[in-house]
Amino acid sequence: MTEARPKPAARTLPDAQTVTAVRHWTDTLFSFRCTRPKSLRFRSGEFVMIGLLDDRGKPLLRAYSIASPSWDDELEFYSIKVADGALTSRLQHIQPGEEIILRPKPVGTLVLDALLPGKRLWMLATGTGIAPFASLVRDPETYEKFEQVILMHTCRESAELDYGRELVGALQDDPLIGEIVAGKLHYYPTTTREPSERMGRVTDNLSSRKVFEDLGIAGPLDPVRDRAMVCGSLAFNADVKTILEGWGLREGANSEPAEYVVEKAFVGEGI
Ligand code: FAD
Ligand code: A2P
């Protein structure tokens, strides 16, 4: 079978960035790094529009969370591969040395600024929704603002957790942030369809209080002590919101910080 190769963005594009590394995690997930425009400032957790030129030479752009922290010299992205997806059917074949388009206008609500001060920060994700948290767990500011950080990430199968697993593992040995993270970051990966050490949906593990027991920390979340960031499908986000609001947390925004913030990890079919 011959696979369509992406056309690199033309060098004349002012927003072209060069891919420096690509890693495939599963048949449906990959990550890549690219150069960072010198002028690009962003807050860990924000997203940008990235893409390729389409067959007619027009930019084909999609929203992507920046998975690298704001101090990194390069940018990292963590991506789904949608077989018939306009962008990712081609982006998944990108190679180091090729170019992508990156619109340098970062935005988003999964930022520390959109939360009121608190003691514990919960990051709740499914699938590629871990991307903004891959940025935030590598940012020292997260640990300056919170005494404890809990990352709950759920996927159907174990291999889909590998990106997060490796990232959190590498954090402990990181010369810049390893010491800061020690004892503060609790990582709680679970699967729902393949047996693994820890199982269950984020929503079920919160509602049943299993996560508090497993981690040996106080529960449930409370609006004085706890802050949360949520990133998954629309259904996941809606179900988590119901739980958080049941515990008295209110949704915040850049303009009005509160106890939790939400962003969708993708726009679903027919929406
Ligand atoms: P599309 O036509 O965009 O999507 C086709 C279908 O594939 C969708 O209807 C949906 O059912 C499914 N789909 C799309 N994206 C995903 C996904 N991430 N996980 C599961 N199913 C999906 N995607 C990433 O891979 N990484 C990111 O960091 C990321 N950040 C995003 C941030 C925001 C704020 C938003 C709104 C979306 C984000 N997305 C991210 C989704 C991304 O914008 C594209 O939808 C994705 O790259 C697929 O593009 P496509 O053109 O191939 O297919
Ligand atoms: P499950 O396997 O029980 O459906 P998907 O691949 O469909 O996007 O799902 C990614 C992960 O998110 C899966 O582990 C899935 O669990 C879980 N999930 C999907 N919808 C919800 C929801 N509404 N609430 C909690 N978890 C969800």
XYZ file of C-alpha atoms and ligand atoms in Angstrom:
351
model
C 0.000 0.000 0.000
C 1.380 3.426 -0.859
C 0.883 6.044 1.822
C 0.291 9.700 1.047
C 3.226 11.761 2.204
C 2.539 15.231 3.573
C 3.544 18.164 1.464
C 5.856 20.325 3.545
C 4.617 23.854 4.120
C 6.284 26.194 1.675
C 9.409 27.845 3.079
C 7.978 31.205 2.145
C 5.224 30.850 4.775
C 6.007 33.120 7.706
C 4.447 30.600 10.109
C 6.426 27.518 8.981
C 8.292 25.570 11.693
C 10.640 22.610 11.194
C 9.849 19.222 12.738
C 12.807 17.977 14.822
C 11.555 14.608 16.142
C 8.613 12.238 15.689
C 7.579 9.292 17.845
C 4.758 6.860 17.221
C 3.183 5.457 20.371
C 0.375 3.314 18.932
C -1.464 2.907 15.629
C -3.559 5.913 16.604
C -1.222 8.132 18.626
C 2.021 9.967 17.902
C 3.966 12.925 19.223
C 6.347 15.297 17.520
C 8.587 18.220 18.298
C 9.297 21.272 16.179
C 11.194 24.520 16.293
C 9.690 27.331 18.345
C 9.329 30.815 16.913
C 11.554 33.112 18.975
C 8.683 35.518 19.471
C 6.206 32.853 20.685
C 5.260 33.345 24.325
C 2.580 31.101 25.797
C 1.241 29.982 29.142
C 1.584 26.257 29.862
C -1.765 24.614 29.032
C -2.663 26.820 26.068
C -3.350 25.693 22.502
C -2.432 26.984 19.044
C -3.542 26.303 15.475
C -1.177 24.051 13.540
C -1.384 22.278 10.200
C -0.173 21.651 6.674
C -0.939 23.046 3.256
C -3.798 21.215 1.561
C -3.693 19.948 -2.008
C -4.661 23.392 -3.275
C -1.889 25.053 -1.299
C -4.247 26.482 1.347
C -3.466 26.126 5.075
C -5.390 23.262 6.704
C -5.281 24.073 10.397
C -6.521 22.413 13.595
C -6.373 23.348 17.279
C -3.570 21.611 19.212
C -2.574 21.903 22.851
C 1.092 22.682 23.281
C 2.374 19.652 25.215
C 5.766 21.147 26.056
C 6.200 23.572 28.960
C 6.601 27.296 28.386
C 10.355 27.193 29.208
C 11.214 24.625 26.495
C 13.238 25.840 23.486
C 11.154 23.625 21.195
C 7.445 22.867 20.952
C 5.938 19.422 21.432
C 2.543 18.148 20.290
C 0.726 14.890 21.065
C -1.643 13.806 18.337
C -4.375 11.411 17.384
C -4.260 9.712 13.963
C -7.739 9.824 12.439
C -7.695 7.506 9.393
C -9.896 9.769 7.271
C -9.151 12.977 9.180
C -8.375 15.869 6.857
C -5.255 16.882 8.765
C -4.060 13.854 10.710
C -4.363 11.376 7.823
C -1.382 13.355 6.472
C 0.219 14.808 9.601
C 0.835 11.288 10.950
C 3.406 10.769 8.178
C 5.442 13.887 9.012
C 9.210 13.367 9.272
C 12.013 15.322 10.948
C 13.218 18.080 8.631
C 9.755 18.681 7.167
C 7.696 21.729 8.016
C 4.356 22.427 9.627
C 2.402 25.652 9.825
C 2.025 27.130 13.301
C -0.081 30.202 13.947
C 1.629 31.867 16.907
C -1.503 32.967 18.774
C -1.803 30.795 21.879
C -5.132 30.786 23.746
C -7.042 28.585 26.185
C -8.594 28.190 29.605
C -6.429 25.378 31.029
C -4.049 27.873 32.573
C -3.048 28.474 36.171
C -4.250 32.086 35.870
C -7.856 30.931 35.442
C -7.868 29.227 38.861
C -8.097 30.803 42.293
C -5.244 29.920 44.676
C -5.605 26.480 46.290
C -3.613 23.619 47.823
C -4.218 20.729 45.407
C -4.524 20.780 41.626
C -6.368 17.923 39.884
C -5.690 17.330 36.192
C -8.399 15.090 34.718
C -7.926 13.761 31.195
C -8.888 11.095 28.695
C -6.997 10.263 25.497
C -5.087 13.160 23.921
C -6.615 15.378 26.614
C -3.390 14.747 28.515
C -1.546 17.129 26.139
C -2.111 20.404 28.043
C -1.205 18.614 31.276
C 2.013 17.303 29.717
C 2.890 20.985 29.537
C 1.655 21.958 33.007
C 3.262 19.044 34.918
C 6.636 20.116 33.478
C 6.215 23.750 34.519
C 7.793 24.725 37.877
C 5.110 27.382 38.346
C 2.532 24.595 38.830
C 4.417 23.391 41.914
C 5.006 26.930 43.180
C 1.244 27.471 43.191
C 0.101 24.057 44.470
C 1.330 21.762 47.254
C 0.016 18.662 45.482
C -0.717 17.909 41.846
C -2.795 14.863 40.889
C -2.846 13.736 37.243
C -5.646 11.279 36.403
C -5.435 9.969 32.826
C -7.722 7.297 31.401
C -7.616 5.461 28.087
C -9.190 2.307 26.796
C -5.902 0.386 26.545
C -2.611 0.350 28.380
C -0.415 1.295 25.387
C -2.411 4.515 25.043
C -1.076 5.574 28.432
C 2.594 5.183 27.421
C 3.183 8.805 26.417
C 2.026 10.069 29.823
C 3.731 7.236 31.685
C 7.101 7.946 30.107
C 6.755 11.677 30.528
C 5.984 11.430 34.245
C 8.797 8.896 34.710
C 11.298 11.196 33.001
C 10.217 14.104 35.193
C 11.674 12.445 38.288
C 15.150 12.389 36.651
C 14.886 15.831 35.104
C 17.722 18.081 36.273
C 15.524 21.173 36.063
C 12.330 20.023 37.696
C 12.970 16.576 39.276
C 13.529 17.942 42.776
C 10.563 20.285 42.595
C 8.216 17.489 41.555
C 9.388 14.923 44.118
C 6.568 14.031 46.524
C 4.201 16.562 44.984
C 3.031 14.870 41.791
C 0.604 11.951 42.089
C 0.053 10.120 38.800
C -3.079 7.975 38.452
C -3.325 6.290 35.033
C -6.199 3.884 34.398
C -7.549 1.729 31.579
C -11.176 0.903 30.932
C -11.132 -1.880 28.337
C -7.857 -3.713 28.882
C -6.966 -5.230 32.241
C -4.180 -3.272 33.951
C -2.874 -2.446 37.407
C -5.436 0.321 37.827
C -8.750 0.442 36.068
C -11.892 2.517 35.719
C -13.160 5.795 34.326
C -11.991 9.027 35.942
C -15.621 9.766 36.820
C -16.134 6.387 38.525
C -12.860 6.563 40.454
C -13.785 10.024 41.738
C -17.421 9.205 42.581
C -16.572 5.915 44.299
C -13.716 7.723 46.167
C -11.364 4.932 45.042
C -8.709 7.388 43.879
C -8.476 9.022 47.313
C -8.074 5.630 48.978
C -5.524 4.393 46.439
C -3.387 7.538 46.740
C -3.895 7.834 50.495
C -5.060 11.423 50.244
C -8.104 13.254 51.608
C -11.288 13.261 49.557
C -13.528 14.283 47.999
C -12.497 17.516 46.284
C -13.510 20.597 48.206
C -13.903 24.162 46.968
C -11.553 25.654 49.557
C -8.651 23.240 49.071
C -9.004 21.820 45.553
C -8.726 23.147 42.015
C -9.307 21.100 38.867
C -8.582 21.195 35.152
C -10.585 18.956 32.820
C -9.731 17.924 29.248
C -11.468 15.155 27.317
C -14.404 14.465 25.021
C -17.555 16.550 25.399
C -19.291 13.686 27.236
C -16.345 13.259 29.619
C -16.157 16.976 30.306
C -19.892 17.162 30.998
C -19.830 14.195 33.385
C -16.799 15.495 35.286
C -18.393 18.959 35.557
C -21.468 17.413 37.184
C -19.284 15.700 39.790
C -17.168 18.782 40.513
C -20.190 21.054 40.824
C -21.823 18.506 43.114
C -18.823 19.010 45.386
C -19.268 22.796 45.253
C -16.556 23.776 42.732
C -17.450 26.531 40.229
C -16.198 26.865 36.660
C -13.605 29.597 36.101
C -12.222 31.463 33.102
C -9.323 33.755 32.315
C -11.593 36.729 32.986
C -13.036 35.239 36.169
C -10.863 32.671 37.959
C -12.710 30.076 40.072
C -12.254 26.477 41.225
C -12.127 24.502 37.976
C -11.614 24.985 34.226
C -12.534 22.856 31.206
C -11.418 22.533 27.595
C -12.507 20.004 25.013
C -9.772 17.712 23.719
C -11.491 17.604 20.310
C -14.766 18.452 18.653
C -16.822 15.266 18.266
C -18.717 13.928 15.275
C -21.627 16.059 14.188
C -20.790 18.928 16.540
P -11.119 16.147 12.248
O -11.988 16.317 11.044
O -10.693 17.364 12.979
O -11.771 15.127 13.207
C -12.452 13.977 12.764
C -13.033 13.237 13.939
O -11.992 12.580 14.651
C -13.720 14.119 15.001
O -15.050 14.379 14.653
C -13.588 13.305 16.232
O -14.616 12.341 16.310
C -12.259 12.570 16.041
N -11.137 13.235 16.750
C -10.517 14.397 16.400
N -9.520 14.707 17.272
C -9.520 13.720 18.183
C -8.730 13.480 19.337
N -7.730 14.326 19.715
N -8.994 12.383 20.065
C -9.984 11.524 19.692
N -10.770 11.694 18.620
C -10.534 12.784 17.870
N -6.013 16.748 18.903
C -4.872 16.120 19.201
O -4.595 15.062 18.682
N -3.987 16.680 20.115
C -4.227 17.865 20.740
O -3.413 18.336 21.533
C -5.458 18.537 20.420
N -5.783 19.709 21.038
C -7.000 20.290 20.760
C -7.371 21.449 21.456
C -8.620 22.033 21.235
C -9.003 23.284 21.978
C -9.506 21.451 20.269
C -10.870 22.059 19.996
C -9.135 20.338 19.559
C -7.883 19.732 19.798
N -7.491 18.571 19.125
C -6.321 17.936 19.454
C -8.285 18.022 18.007
C -7.690 18.562 16.680
O -8.033 19.923 16.557
C -8.192 17.791 15.424
O -9.550 17.512 15.532
C -7.422 16.498 15.244
O -6.070 16.799 14.971
C -7.957 15.672 14.050
O -7.891 16.471 12.884
P -8.361 15.871 11.505
O -8.468 17.010 10.527
O -7.507 14.730 11.125
O -9.799 15.317 11.777
P -14.901 3.601 28.316
O -13.949 2.640 27.709
O -15.591 3.080 29.537
O -15.875 4.179 27.313
P -12.770 7.269 23.838
O -11.658 6.442 23.259
O -14.153 6.750 23.572
O -12.627 8.737 23.561
O -12.601 7.136 25.419
C -11.362 7.415 26.059
C -11.497 7.047 27.511
O -12.453 7.907 28.126
C -12.012 5.635 27.701
O -11.285 5.038 28.749
C -13.480 5.833 28.044
O -14.014 4.840 28.897
C -13.448 7.140 28.791
N -14.706 7.868 28.700
C -15.456 8.051 27.589
N -16.567 8.771 27.873
C -16.505 9.042 29.192
C -17.374 9.735 30.080
N -18.502 10.316 29.663
N -17.006 9.812 31.378
C -15.874 9.231 31.806
N -15.022 8.571 31.013
C -15.325 8.466 29.721
